[in-house]
Amino acid sequence: MVATRPRILGQLLINSGKVGEPALAEALRAQATTGIRIGETLVRAGAVCSEDVAEALATQLGLEWVPAPLAPTREALRMVQPELARTHSVIPLDVTPRVLRLAMSDPLNLGAVDDLRFQAGRRIDAVVSTPQAIQEALDLHYREDLHQLLEALPLELQESGPTSETTLERATRAAPVVRLVNSLIHTAIDEGASDIHVEETGSDVRVRYRVDGILRQAHDLPSGVRRAVLSRLKVMAGLDIAVRRRAQDGSIALERAGRSLTLRLSTLPVNGGEKAVLRILDSDSAPPSLEALGLAAEDLHSVRRLLIRGEGVILIAGPTGSGKSTTIFAALSELDRDTQNIVTLEDPVEYRLPGANQVQVDRRAGLGFADALRSVLRQDPDVVMVGEIRDRETAEIAMAAAITGHLVLSTIHTTDAPGAVTRLINMGVPSFLVAGGLSGVVAQRLVRRTCTKCRGVGCGSCRDGHKGRTGVFQTMTLTDPIRDSISRNEPTARLRHLAAEGGMRSMAEDARRALAAGLTTPHEITRLLSAAAITARPCGSCAGPVPFGAMGCPACGHQHTRVCTCGGTLERGWRYCPWCVRPALAS
């Protein structure tokens, strides 16, 4: 039977303005099916945060509410055995000869109160805190290493044999597996990882963290624990643990050290089992300005000039993981969100941008980028951010919006800035629309930053001389000659030449600038210099770079292409020019 009236906790949340009646009604309907408490149901639905629920619970029970971070005394910690504290998810805060002050997320757990009273030999004075705050305190003050966590697992999970569904279901909610998964996640967050990979390799399970763009080995787990770990992650993300033969996607809301994080889980069936990748997104870590990205002074001035112009399409180009979203939000953070209507279309929403209207695109629900962009343009926007230009339709709408006076920011997957133009035209966007709508392109890569403590030598803080990342950029502003070249469908090599004349530097040049400034190391820029070589071919005379489409080497003047006196290009073996029918020797 579905409840029709909000319970006391729900009414307190409504009275405090933390949640609306429709959201509470929806949570009550969900609770009737799942049996999960109303507070946790509201948190899972994203209708309210865990702090608001805990504070309302404290008010309901007439208890004290203690926010994070929790600060237990040494004497209190010694009064409670670590295993008991973890089992009941409690933290002792203070102790007197007669009373133990105890932080709990569920003060109604009378079994826990009785166990703690018996073990401590004192009356329990319960206070309310969030599950996240208590877990953080447990990790900090009752820290377990991986060996201890694995030893605490049930015997059937430590072995490599098959695990029954009943055992697996029970294990995903048992304290040992919960603590193991929490430890893997919290360690990754504390080490600054952007992704966690859980994958099977032979007889073991490998856990790897991606830190500063580099995947490195973190842990080896027994093969028997793989399904339990994957199932626990699925439970946390709201996925079906029984589905292992098709890919699934979900998300986990997590708070860690005062940070509100979103973990996006992706599972994929692979040979012999499943692989899981957990991406860690900090929605509150948007850069405050473009200056924090590491742009050269000239590039910074060019990008800001494009933003001040207030119309046209600005594209951020680069491969996956090159920091395009960070750059686009740094640009948005410099705009006036009080006097402008700024709308973002994202999949997923990665950063919170106060003052902007952020839309979560959902193609499975029929709301793709193109459809959402059409709707947004009817909302009187000044600035529109499109998470990614993936198809011709989205690109054409964006370019048309720019021509009518809107500022549009988006990302695109290309290797350099002029290549973004070629990519748009290859999508099928008319060249006149690209020439008229595009304002500029910023191509970028990320390189690891030199550790400021050891200056690249290697220390306990950085492991190998690198800590954090900075950007290497190439900025192209569209000038009239470039627009004319685009309209005439001239090759990319010609666009590069015109852009260079307009002040665009190569990414290799910017990498050398970052190296000279001490921001990175020679090892880091080597791959960028190698990638830059694909835009040129080596000269047969001096081995210098010759731009594609050029007739000769700009360094030594060696001619690489046979040219007739009429200006036509002659291929090897031709005796006559096919354009003017003169002998090829006349070239």
Coordinates of C-alpha atoms in Angstrom, one line a residue:
M1 CA 0.0 0.0 0.0
V2 CA 1.4 3.4 -1.0
A3 CA 1.7 5.9 1.8
T4 CA -0.4 9.1 1.2
R5 CA 0.9 11.3 4.0
P6 CA 4.5 12.3 4.6
R7 CA 6.0 10.8 7.8
I8 CA 7.4 13.1 10.4
L9 CA 11.0 13.3 8.9
G10 CA 9.6 14.2 5.6
Q11 CA 7.4 16.9 7.1
L12 CA 10.4 18.4 8.9
L13 CA 12.3 18.5 5.5
I14 CA 9.3 20.2 3.9
N15 CA 8.9 22.7 6.8
S16 CA 12.6 23.6 6.5
G17 CA 12.3 24.2 2.8
K18 CA 14.9 21.4 2.0
V19 CA 12.5 19.4 -0.2
G20 CA 9.2 20.0 -2.0
E21 CA 6.0 18.0 -1.6
P22 CA 6.2 16.4 -5.1
A23 CA 9.7 15.1 -4.5
L24 CA 8.6 13.7 -1.1
A25 CA 5.5 12.0 -2.6
E26 CA 7.7 10.4 -5.3
A27 CA 10.1 9.2 -2.6
L28 CA 7.3 7.7 -0.6
R29 CA 6.1 5.8 -3.7
A30 CA 9.6 4.5 -4.3
Q31 CA 9.9 3.5 -0.6
A32 CA 6.8 1.4 -0.8
T33 CA 8.6 -0.7 -3.4
T34 CA 12.2 -0.8 -2.0
G35 CA 11.6 -0.6 1.7
I36 CA 14.5 1.8 2.1
R37 CA 14.1 4.5 4.6
I38 CA 12.6 7.8 3.4
G39 CA 15.7 9.8 4.2
E40 CA 18.0 7.5 2.2
T41 CA 15.5 7.3 -0.6
L42 CA 15.4 11.1 -0.9
V43 CA 19.2 11.3 -0.9
R44 CA 19.5 8.6 -3.6
A45 CA 17.0 10.5 -5.8
G46 CA 19.1 13.7 -5.4
A47 CA 16.1 15.6 -3.9
V48 CA 18.1 16.4 -0.7
C49 CA 21.6 16.1 0.6
S50 CA 22.6 13.8 3.5
E51 CA 23.4 16.7 5.8
D52 CA 19.8 18.0 5.6
V53 CA 18.4 14.5 6.3
A54 CA 20.8 14.0 9.3
E55 CA 19.9 17.4 10.7
A56 CA 16.2 16.8 10.4
L57 CA 16.6 13.4 12.0
A58 CA 18.4 15.0 14.9
T59 CA 15.5 17.5 15.3
Q60 CA 13.0 14.7 15.1
L61 CA 14.7 12.7 17.9
G62 CA 15.7 15.7 20.0
L63 CA 19.4 14.9 19.6
E64 CA 22.5 17.0 18.8
W65 CA 23.5 17.3 15.2
V66 CA 27.3 17.2 14.5
P67 CA 28.5 18.1 11.0
A68 CA 31.7 16.9 9.4
P69 CA 34.6 16.7 10.1
L70 CA 34.2 14.6 13.3
A71 CA 37.0 15.1 15.8
P72 CA 37.2 12.2 18.3
T73 CA 39.5 12.3 21.3
R74 CA 42.2 9.6 21.7
E75 CA 40.6 8.5 25.0
A76 CA 37.3 7.9 23.2
L77 CA 38.8 6.0 20.4
R78 CA 40.5 3.7 22.8
M79 CA 37.2 2.9 24.4
V80 CA 35.7 1.2 21.3
Q81 CA 37.2 -1.7 19.4
P82 CA 37.8 -0.8 15.7
E83 CA 35.8 -3.8 14.5
L84 CA 32.8 -2.9 16.6
A85 CA 32.9 0.7 15.4
R86 CA 33.1 -0.4 11.8
T87 CA 30.3 -3.0 12.2
H88 CA 27.9 -0.5 13.6
S89 CA 29.2 2.5 11.6
V90 CA 29.8 4.7 14.7
I91 CA 32.5 7.0 15.9
P92 CA 33.2 7.7 19.7
L93 CA 33.7 11.4 20.1
D94 CA 34.3 11.9 23.8
V95 CA 34.3 10.0 27.1
T96 CA 33.8 10.7 30.7
P97 CA 33.8 8.3 33.7
R98 CA 30.1 7.6 33.1
V99 CA 29.2 8.6 29.5
L100 CA 30.5 7.8 26.0
R101 CA 29.5 10.4 23.5
L102 CA 28.9 8.5 20.2
A103 CA 28.3 9.8 16.6
M104 CA 25.7 7.7 14.8
S105 CA 23.9 8.0 11.4
D106 CA 21.1 5.8 12.8
P107 CA 20.4 6.6 16.4
L108 CA 17.4 4.2 16.3
N109 CA 19.8 1.2 16.0
L110 CA 19.3 0.1 19.6
G111 CA 21.3 -3.1 19.0
A112 CA 24.4 -0.9 18.3
V113 CA 23.7 1.2 21.4
D114 CA 23.5 -1.9 23.6
D115 CA 26.7 -3.4 22.2
L116 CA 28.6 -0.1 22.7
R117 CA 27.3 0.3 26.2
F118 CA 28.3 -3.2 27.1
Q119 CA 31.8 -2.9 25.6
A120 CA 32.5 0.6 27.0
G121 CA 30.8 0.1 30.4
R122 CA 29.3 3.5 30.1
R123 CA 26.0 5.2 29.2
I124 CA 25.7 6.1 25.5
D125 CA 25.0 9.7 24.6
A126 CA 24.2 9.5 20.9
V127 CA 24.6 12.4 18.5
V128 CA 23.6 12.5 14.8
S129 CA 26.0 12.8 11.8
T130 CA 26.0 11.7 8.2
P131 CA 27.1 8.3 7.0
Q132 CA 29.8 9.9 4.9
A133 CA 31.2 11.9 7.9
I134 CA 31.3 8.8 10.0
Q135 CA 32.9 6.7 7.2
E136 CA 35.6 9.4 6.7
A137 CA 36.4 9.4 10.4
L138 CA 36.5 5.6 10.5
D139 CA 39.0 5.6 7.5
L140 CA 41.1 8.3 9.3
H141 CA 41.2 7.0 12.9
Y142 CA 40.6 3.3 12.4
R143 CA 42.6 2.9 9.2
E144 CA 43.0 -0.7 7.9
D145 CA 45.6 -1.7 5.3
L146 CA 44.6 -3.8 2.3
H147 CA 45.9 -7.0 3.8
Q148 CA 43.7 -6.6 6.8
L149 CA 40.7 -5.8 4.6
L150 CA 41.2 -9.0 2.5
E151 CA 41.7 -11.2 5.6
A152 CA 38.3 -10.0 6.9
L153 CA 36.5 -11.2 3.8
P154 CA 34.5 -14.4 4.0
L155 CA 36.5 -17.5 3.2
E156 CA 34.4 -18.3 0.1
L157 CA 35.4 -14.9 -1.4
Q158 CA 39.1 -15.4 -0.7
E159 CA 39.2 -18.5 -2.9
S160 CA 39.0 -18.5 -6.7
G161 CA 36.1 -21.0 -7.0
P162 CA 32.6 -20.2 -8.1
T163 CA 30.4 -18.1 -5.8
S164 CA 26.7 -18.7 -5.5
E165 CA 24.3 -15.8 -6.1
T166 CA 23.0 -16.0 -2.5
T167 CA 26.5 -15.7 -1.1
L168 CA 27.3 -12.8 -3.5
E169 CA 24.1 -10.9 -2.7
R170 CA 24.9 -11.3 1.0
A171 CA 28.5 -10.3 0.6
T172 CA 27.8 -7.0 -1.2
R173 CA 26.0 -5.7 1.9
A174 CA 28.4 -7.2 4.4
A175 CA 30.8 -5.0 6.3
P176 CA 34.1 -6.5 4.9
V177 CA 33.2 -6.0 1.3
V178 CA 31.8 -2.5 2.0
R179 CA 35.0 -1.5 3.7
L180 CA 37.2 -2.9 1.0
V181 CA 35.3 -1.1 -1.8
N182 CA 35.2 2.1 0.3
S183 CA 38.9 1.8 0.9
L184 CA 39.7 1.4 -2.9
I185 CA 37.5 4.5 -3.7
H186 CA 38.8 6.7 -0.9
T187 CA 42.4 5.9 -1.6
A188 CA 41.9 6.8 -5.3
I189 CA 40.3 10.1 -4.3
D190 CA 43.0 11.0 -1.8
E191 CA 45.7 10.3 -4.4
G192 CA 44.0 12.6 -7.0
A193 CA 42.9 9.8 -9.4
S194 CA 40.5 10.6 -12.1
D195 CA 39.5 7.0 -12.9
I196 CA 39.5 3.6 -11.2
H197 CA 39.9 0.4 -13.3
V198 CA 38.9 -2.9 -11.9
E199 CA 39.8 -5.8 -14.3
E200 CA 40.6 -9.4 -14.2
T201 CA 44.2 -10.5 -15.3
G202 CA 44.6 -14.3 -15.2
S203 CA 44.3 -15.5 -11.6
D204 CA 44.1 -12.1 -10.0
V205 CA 42.1 -8.9 -10.1
R206 CA 44.0 -5.8 -11.0
V207 CA 43.0 -2.4 -9.6
R208 CA 44.6 0.6 -11.4
Y209 CA 44.3 4.3 -10.8
R210 CA 44.7 7.0 -13.5
V211 CA 46.6 9.8 -11.9
D212 CA 47.6 12.9 -13.9
G213 CA 46.6 11.0 -17.1
I214 CA 48.8 7.9 -16.4
L215 CA 47.4 4.5 -15.5
R216 CA 49.4 2.8 -12.7
Q217 CA 49.0 -0.4 -10.8
A218 CA 47.4 0.2 -7.3
H219 CA 46.3 -3.2 -5.9
D220 CA 46.1 -6.9 -6.7
L221 CA 43.0 -8.7 -5.3
P222 CA 42.2 -12.4 -5.2
S223 CA 40.1 -13.5 -8.1
G224 CA 37.4 -14.7 -5.9
V225 CA 36.7 -11.2 -4.7
R226 CA 36.1 -9.7 -8.2
R227 CA 32.4 -10.4 -8.5
A228 CA 31.8 -9.2 -4.9
V229 CA 33.6 -5.9 -5.6
L230 CA 31.9 -5.4 -8.9
S231 CA 28.5 -6.3 -7.4
R232 CA 29.1 -3.8 -4.5
L233 CA 29.9 -1.1 -7.0
K234 CA 26.7 -1.9 -8.9
V235 CA 24.6 -1.7 -5.8
M236 CA 26.1 1.7 -5.0
A237 CA 25.3 2.9 -8.5
G238 CA 21.8 1.5 -8.6
L239 CA 22.6 -1.2 -11.2
D240 CA 21.4 -4.8 -11.6
I241 CA 24.0 -7.1 -10.1
A242 CA 22.5 -10.1 -12.0
V243 CA 23.2 -8.5 -15.4
R244 CA 26.8 -9.4 -16.4
R245 CA 26.5 -9.9 -20.2
R246 CA 25.7 -6.4 -21.3
A247 CA 27.2 -3.0 -20.5
Q248 CA 25.6 -0.9 -17.7
D249 CA 26.1 2.7 -16.6
G250 CA 25.2 4.4 -13.3
S251 CA 26.4 7.0 -10.9
I252 CA 27.2 7.3 -7.2
A253 CA 27.0 10.5 -5.1
L254 CA 29.8 10.6 -2.6
E255 CA 31.2 13.1 -0.1
R256 CA 34.8 13.0 0.8
A257 CA 36.8 15.5 2.9
G258 CA 34.1 18.2 2.4
R259 CA 33.9 17.6 -1.4
S260 CA 30.7 16.6 -3.2
L261 CA 31.8 14.1 -5.8
T262 CA 30.0 12.1 -8.5
L263 CA 31.3 8.7 -9.4
R264 CA 30.2 7.5 -12.9
L265 CA 30.3 3.7 -13.1
S266 CA 30.6 1.9 -16.4
T267 CA 30.7 -1.9 -16.6
L268 CA 31.5 -3.9 -19.7
P269 CA 31.4 -7.7 -20.3
V270 CA 34.9 -9.0 -21.3
N271 CA 36.4 -12.4 -21.9
G272 CA 36.1 -14.3 -18.7
G273 CA 34.0 -11.8 -16.8
E274 CA 33.4 -8.1 -16.4
K275 CA 35.5 -4.9 -16.2
A276 CA 34.4 -1.8 -14.3
V277 CA 35.7 1.8 -14.7
L278 CA 34.8 4.4 -12.2
R279 CA 35.3 8.0 -13.2
I280 CA 35.6 10.5 -10.4
L281 CA 34.0 13.9 -11.0
D282 CA 34.3 16.8 -8.6
S283 CA 31.5 19.1 -9.6
D284 CA 32.7 21.9 -7.3
S285 CA 36.3 22.0 -8.8
A286 CA 35.6 24.2 -11.8
P287 CA 38.6 26.5 -12.4
P288 CA 37.9 30.1 -11.4
S289 CA 39.4 31.7 -14.5
L290 CA 41.4 31.1 -17.7
E291 CA 44.6 32.2 -16.0
A292 CA 44.7 29.0 -14.0
L293 CA 45.0 26.8 -17.1
G294 CA 48.5 27.8 -18.1
L295 CA 47.7 29.7 -21.3
A296 CA 50.5 31.9 -22.7
A297 CA 49.8 35.7 -22.4
E298 CA 49.1 36.0 -26.2
D299 CA 46.7 33.1 -26.2
L300 CA 44.9 34.3 -23.0
H301 CA 44.4 37.7 -24.6
S302 CA 43.0 36.1 -27.8
V303 CA 40.5 33.9 -26.0
R304 CA 39.3 36.7 -23.8
R305 CA 38.9 38.9 -26.9
L306 CA 36.7 36.2 -28.5
L307 CA 34.6 36.0 -25.3
I308 CA 34.1 39.8 -25.1
R309 CA 33.0 39.8 -28.7
G310 CA 29.9 37.9 -27.5
E311 CA 29.0 36.1 -30.6
G312 CA 30.2 33.3 -32.8
V313 CA 31.3 29.7 -32.1
I314 CA 34.4 29.1 -30.0
L315 CA 35.5 25.5 -30.2
I316 CA 37.8 23.7 -27.8
A317 CA 39.6 20.9 -29.7
G318 CA 41.6 17.9 -28.5
P319 CA 41.3 14.1 -27.8
T320 CA 39.5 12.6 -24.9
G321 CA 41.0 13.4 -21.6
S322 CA 42.8 16.6 -22.8
G323 CA 40.9 18.9 -20.4
K324 CA 38.5 20.4 -22.9
S325 CA 35.6 20.6 -20.4
T326 CA 37.8 22.3 -17.8
T327 CA 38.8 25.0 -20.3
I328 CA 35.3 25.6 -21.4
F329 CA 34.1 26.1 -17.8
A330 CA 37.0 28.3 -17.1
A331 CA 35.8 30.5 -20.0
L332 CA 32.2 30.4 -18.8
S333 CA 33.3 31.4 -15.3
E334 CA 34.7 34.7 -16.7
L335 CA 31.3 35.7 -18.2
D336 CA 28.8 37.8 -16.3
R337 CA 26.1 35.3 -15.2
D338 CA 24.0 38.0 -13.5
T339 CA 23.2 40.0 -16.6
Q340 CA 23.4 37.2 -19.2
N341 CA 21.3 34.1 -19.7
I342 CA 23.8 31.2 -19.9
V343 CA 22.6 27.7 -20.7
T344 CA 24.8 24.6 -20.8
L345 CA 23.9 21.3 -22.5
E346 CA 26.0 18.5 -21.0
D347 CA 26.3 14.7 -21.0
P348 CA 27.0 14.4 -18.1
V349 CA 26.9 17.6 -16.0
E350 CA 30.5 17.7 -14.8
Y351 CA 30.9 21.0 -13.0
R352 CA 28.4 23.2 -11.1
L353 CA 28.2 26.7 -12.5
P354 CA 26.2 29.0 -10.2
G355 CA 24.0 31.4 -12.1
A356 CA 23.9 29.2 -15.3
N357 CA 21.0 26.9 -16.4
Q358 CA 22.6 23.5 -16.8
V359 CA 20.7 20.8 -18.8
Q360 CA 21.5 17.1 -18.6
V361 CA 21.2 15.7 -22.1
D362 CA 19.7 12.2 -22.3
R363 CA 19.7 10.7 -25.8
R364 CA 17.9 7.5 -24.5
A365 CA 15.0 9.7 -23.4
G366 CA 14.9 11.5 -26.8
L367 CA 16.8 14.7 -25.7
G368 CA 19.9 14.7 -27.8
F369 CA 22.2 17.7 -28.3
A370 CA 20.5 18.9 -31.4
D371 CA 17.0 18.7 -30.0
A372 CA 18.1 20.3 -26.7
L373 CA 19.9 23.1 -28.6
R374 CA 16.8 23.9 -30.7
S375 CA 14.8 24.2 -27.4
V376 CA 17.4 26.4 -25.7
L377 CA 17.5 28.8 -28.6
R378 CA 13.8 29.5 -27.9
Q379 CA 14.7 30.4 -24.3
D380 CA 16.3 33.8 -25.1
P381 CA 19.9 32.7 -24.4
D382 CA 23.0 35.0 -24.6
V383 CA 25.5 32.2 -24.2
V384 CA 25.1 28.5 -25.0
M385 CA 27.5 25.8 -24.1
V386 CA 27.1 22.5 -26.1
G387 CA 29.1 19.7 -24.4
E388 CA 30.3 18.2 -27.7
I389 CA 29.6 18.7 -31.4
R390 CA 29.1 15.1 -32.6
D391 CA 27.1 15.4 -35.8
R392 CA 26.2 17.6 -38.7
E393 CA 22.8 18.6 -37.3
T394 CA 24.2 19.9 -34.0
A395 CA 27.1 21.7 -35.8
E396 CA 24.7 23.4 -38.2
I397 CA 22.4 24.6 -35.5
A398 CA 25.3 25.9 -33.5
M399 CA 26.8 27.8 -36.5
A400 CA 23.4 29.3 -37.4
A401 CA 22.9 30.4 -33.8
A402 CA 26.3 32.1 -33.9
I403 CA 25.4 34.0 -37.1
T404 CA 22.3 35.3 -35.5
G405 CA 24.2 36.8 -32.6
H406 CA 24.7 34.2 -29.9
L407 CA 27.9 33.1 -28.3
V408 CA 28.3 29.3 -28.5
L409 CA 31.0 27.3 -26.8
S410 CA 31.6 23.7 -27.6
T411 CA 34.2 20.9 -27.9
I412 CA 35.3 18.8 -30.9
H413 CA 37.7 15.9 -31.4
T414 CA 40.6 17.1 -33.6
T415 CA 44.4 17.1 -33.4
D416 CA 45.0 20.8 -33.9
A417 CA 43.1 24.0 -34.3
P418 CA 42.9 24.3 -38.2
G419 CA 41.8 20.6 -38.2
A420 CA 38.6 21.6 -36.5
V421 CA 37.5 23.4 -39.7
T422 CA 38.2 20.3 -41.8
R423 CA 36.3 18.2 -39.3
L424 CA 33.2 20.4 -39.5
I425 CA 33.2 20.3 -43.3
N426 CA 33.7 16.6 -43.3
M427 CA 30.6 16.3 -41.1
G428 CA 28.7 17.9 -44.0
V429 CA 28.4 21.4 -42.6
P430 CA 28.4 23.9 -45.5
S431 CA 31.6 25.8 -45.8
F432 CA 29.9 29.2 -45.9
L433 CA 28.2 28.4 -42.6
V434 CA 31.5 27.4 -41.0
A435 CA 33.2 30.6 -42.4
G436 CA 30.4 32.8 -41.1
G437 CA 29.7 31.2 -37.7
L438 CA 33.1 30.1 -36.4
S439 CA 35.1 32.7 -34.4
G440 CA 38.0 30.7 -33.1
V441 CA 39.4 27.4 -32.1
V442 CA 41.6 26.5 -29.0
A443 CA 43.4 23.1 -29.4
Q444 CA 45.0 21.7 -26.3
R445 CA 46.8 18.8 -24.6
L446 CA 47.6 18.1 -21.0
V447 CA 51.1 17.5 -19.8
R448 CA 52.2 16.6 -16.3
R449 CA 53.5 19.5 -14.2
T450 CA 56.9 19.5 -12.6
C451 CA 56.6 18.9 -8.9
T452 CA 57.2 22.2 -7.1
K453 CA 58.9 20.5 -4.1
C454 CA 61.6 18.5 -5.8
R455 CA 61.7 20.3 -9.2
G456 CA 61.4 17.0 -11.1
V457 CA 63.8 14.9 -9.2
G458 CA 61.3 12.7 -7.4
C459 CA 60.1 12.8 -3.8
G460 CA 57.6 11.3 -1.5
S461 CA 55.0 13.8 -2.5
C462 CA 55.2 13.2 -6.3
R463 CA 56.7 9.7 -6.9
D464 CA 58.4 10.5 -10.2
G465 CA 59.0 14.3 -10.3
H466 CA 55.5 15.2 -11.6
K467 CA 52.5 16.4 -9.7
G468 CA 49.3 17.8 -11.3
R469 CA 48.9 18.8 -14.9
T470 CA 49.0 21.9 -17.0
G471 CA 47.9 22.7 -20.5
V472 CA 49.7 23.2 -23.8
F473 CA 47.6 25.2 -26.3
Q474 CA 47.2 26.4 -29.9
T475 CA 44.8 29.3 -30.5
M476 CA 43.4 30.2 -33.9
T477 CA 41.3 33.3 -34.4
L478 CA 39.4 33.5 -37.7
T479 CA 40.5 36.4 -39.8
D480 CA 39.0 37.5 -43.2
P481 CA 41.7 35.6 -45.2
I482 CA 40.9 32.4 -43.2
R483 CA 37.2 32.9 -43.8
D484 CA 37.7 33.3 -47.5
S485 CA 39.9 30.2 -47.6
I486 CA 37.2 28.2 -45.8
S487 CA 34.6 29.4 -48.2
R488 CA 36.8 28.3 -51.1
N489 CA 37.2 24.9 -49.5
E490 CA 41.0 25.2 -49.5
P491 CA 43.1 22.4 -47.9
T492 CA 44.0 22.3 -44.2
A493 CA 47.6 23.1 -45.0
R494 CA 46.5 26.4 -46.5
L495 CA 44.5 27.2 -43.3
R496 CA 47.5 26.4 -41.2
H497 CA 49.6 28.8 -43.2
L498 CA 47.1 31.7 -43.0
A499 CA 46.6 31.1 -39.3
A500 CA 50.3 31.2 -38.7
E501 CA 50.4 34.5 -40.5
G502 CA 47.7 35.7 -38.2
G503 CA 49.8 34.9 -35.1
M504 CA 48.9 31.2 -34.4
R505 CA 51.7 29.2 -32.9
S506 CA 52.1 25.5 -33.2
M507 CA 51.4 23.3 -30.2
A508 CA 55.1 22.3 -30.2
E509 CA 56.1 25.9 -29.8
D510 CA 53.8 26.3 -26.8
A511 CA 55.2 23.1 -25.4
R512 CA 58.7 24.5 -25.6
R513 CA 57.3 27.7 -23.8
A514 CA 56.0 25.6 -21.0
L515 CA 59.3 23.8 -20.7
A516 CA 61.3 27.0 -20.7
A517 CA 59.0 28.3 -17.9
G518 CA 59.7 25.2 -15.8
L519 CA 56.1 24.1 -15.9
T520 CA 56.9 20.6 -17.3
T521 CA 59.8 18.4 -18.2
P522 CA 61.5 17.4 -21.5
H523 CA 60.1 13.9 -21.1
E524 CA 56.5 15.2 -21.1
I525 CA 56.8 17.4 -24.2
T526 CA 58.5 14.7 -26.3
R527 CA 55.2 13.1 -27.3
L528 CA 53.7 16.5 -28.2
L529 CA 56.7 17.3 -30.4
S530 CA 56.3 13.9 -32.1
A531 CA 52.6 14.5 -32.6
A532 CA 53.3 17.9 -34.2
A533 CA 55.4 16.2 -36.8
I534 CA 52.3 14.7 -38.4
T535 CA 51.5 18.2 -39.8
A536 CA 54.7 18.2 -41.9
R537 CA 57.0 15.8 -43.8
P538 CA 60.8 15.7 -43.5
C539 CA 62.9 17.5 -46.1
G540 CA 65.0 15.2 -48.2
S541 CA 67.9 17.7 -48.1
C542 CA 68.0 19.1 -44.5
A543 CA 65.5 16.8 -42.7
G544 CA 63.6 19.9 -41.5
P545 CA 59.8 20.0 -41.4
V546 CA 58.0 20.8 -44.7
P547 CA 54.3 21.6 -44.4
F548 CA 52.0 19.4 -46.4
G549 CA 51.0 21.1 -49.6
A550 CA 54.2 23.2 -49.7
M551 CA 56.3 23.1 -52.9
G552 CA 59.7 23.4 -51.1
C553 CA 61.5 23.4 -47.8
P554 CA 61.2 26.7 -45.8
A555 CA 64.6 26.1 -44.2
C556 CA 66.9 25.2 -47.1
G557 CA 64.8 26.0 -50.2
H558 CA 65.0 22.5 -51.6
Q559 CA 62.2 22.0 -54.1
H560 CA 60.0 19.0 -53.3
T561 CA 57.3 19.4 -56.0
R562 CA 57.7 19.8 -59.7
V563 CA 55.9 22.8 -61.0
C564 CA 55.2 23.8 -64.5
T565 CA 55.6 27.4 -65.7
C566 CA 51.8 27.6 -65.8
G567 CA 51.7 26.9 -62.1
G568 CA 50.3 23.4 -62.4
T569 CA 51.8 20.6 -60.2
L570 CA 53.6 17.9 -62.1
E571 CA 53.7 14.3 -60.8
R572 CA 56.7 12.1 -61.2
G573 CA 57.0 10.5 -64.6
W574 CA 55.0 13.1 -66.5
R575 CA 56.7 14.3 -69.6
Y576 CA 54.1 16.9 -70.4
C577 CA 52.0 19.2 -68.3
P578 CA 48.4 18.1 -68.6
W579 CA 47.2 21.7 -67.9
C580 CA 49.1 23.6 -70.6
V581 CA 50.5 20.7 -72.7
R582 CA 54.0 22.1 -72.5
P583 CA 57.0 19.7 -72.0
A584 CA 57.6 18.9 -68.4
L585 CA 61.3 20.0 -68.8
A586 CA 60.0 23.5 -69.0
S587 CA 59.2 23.4 -65.3

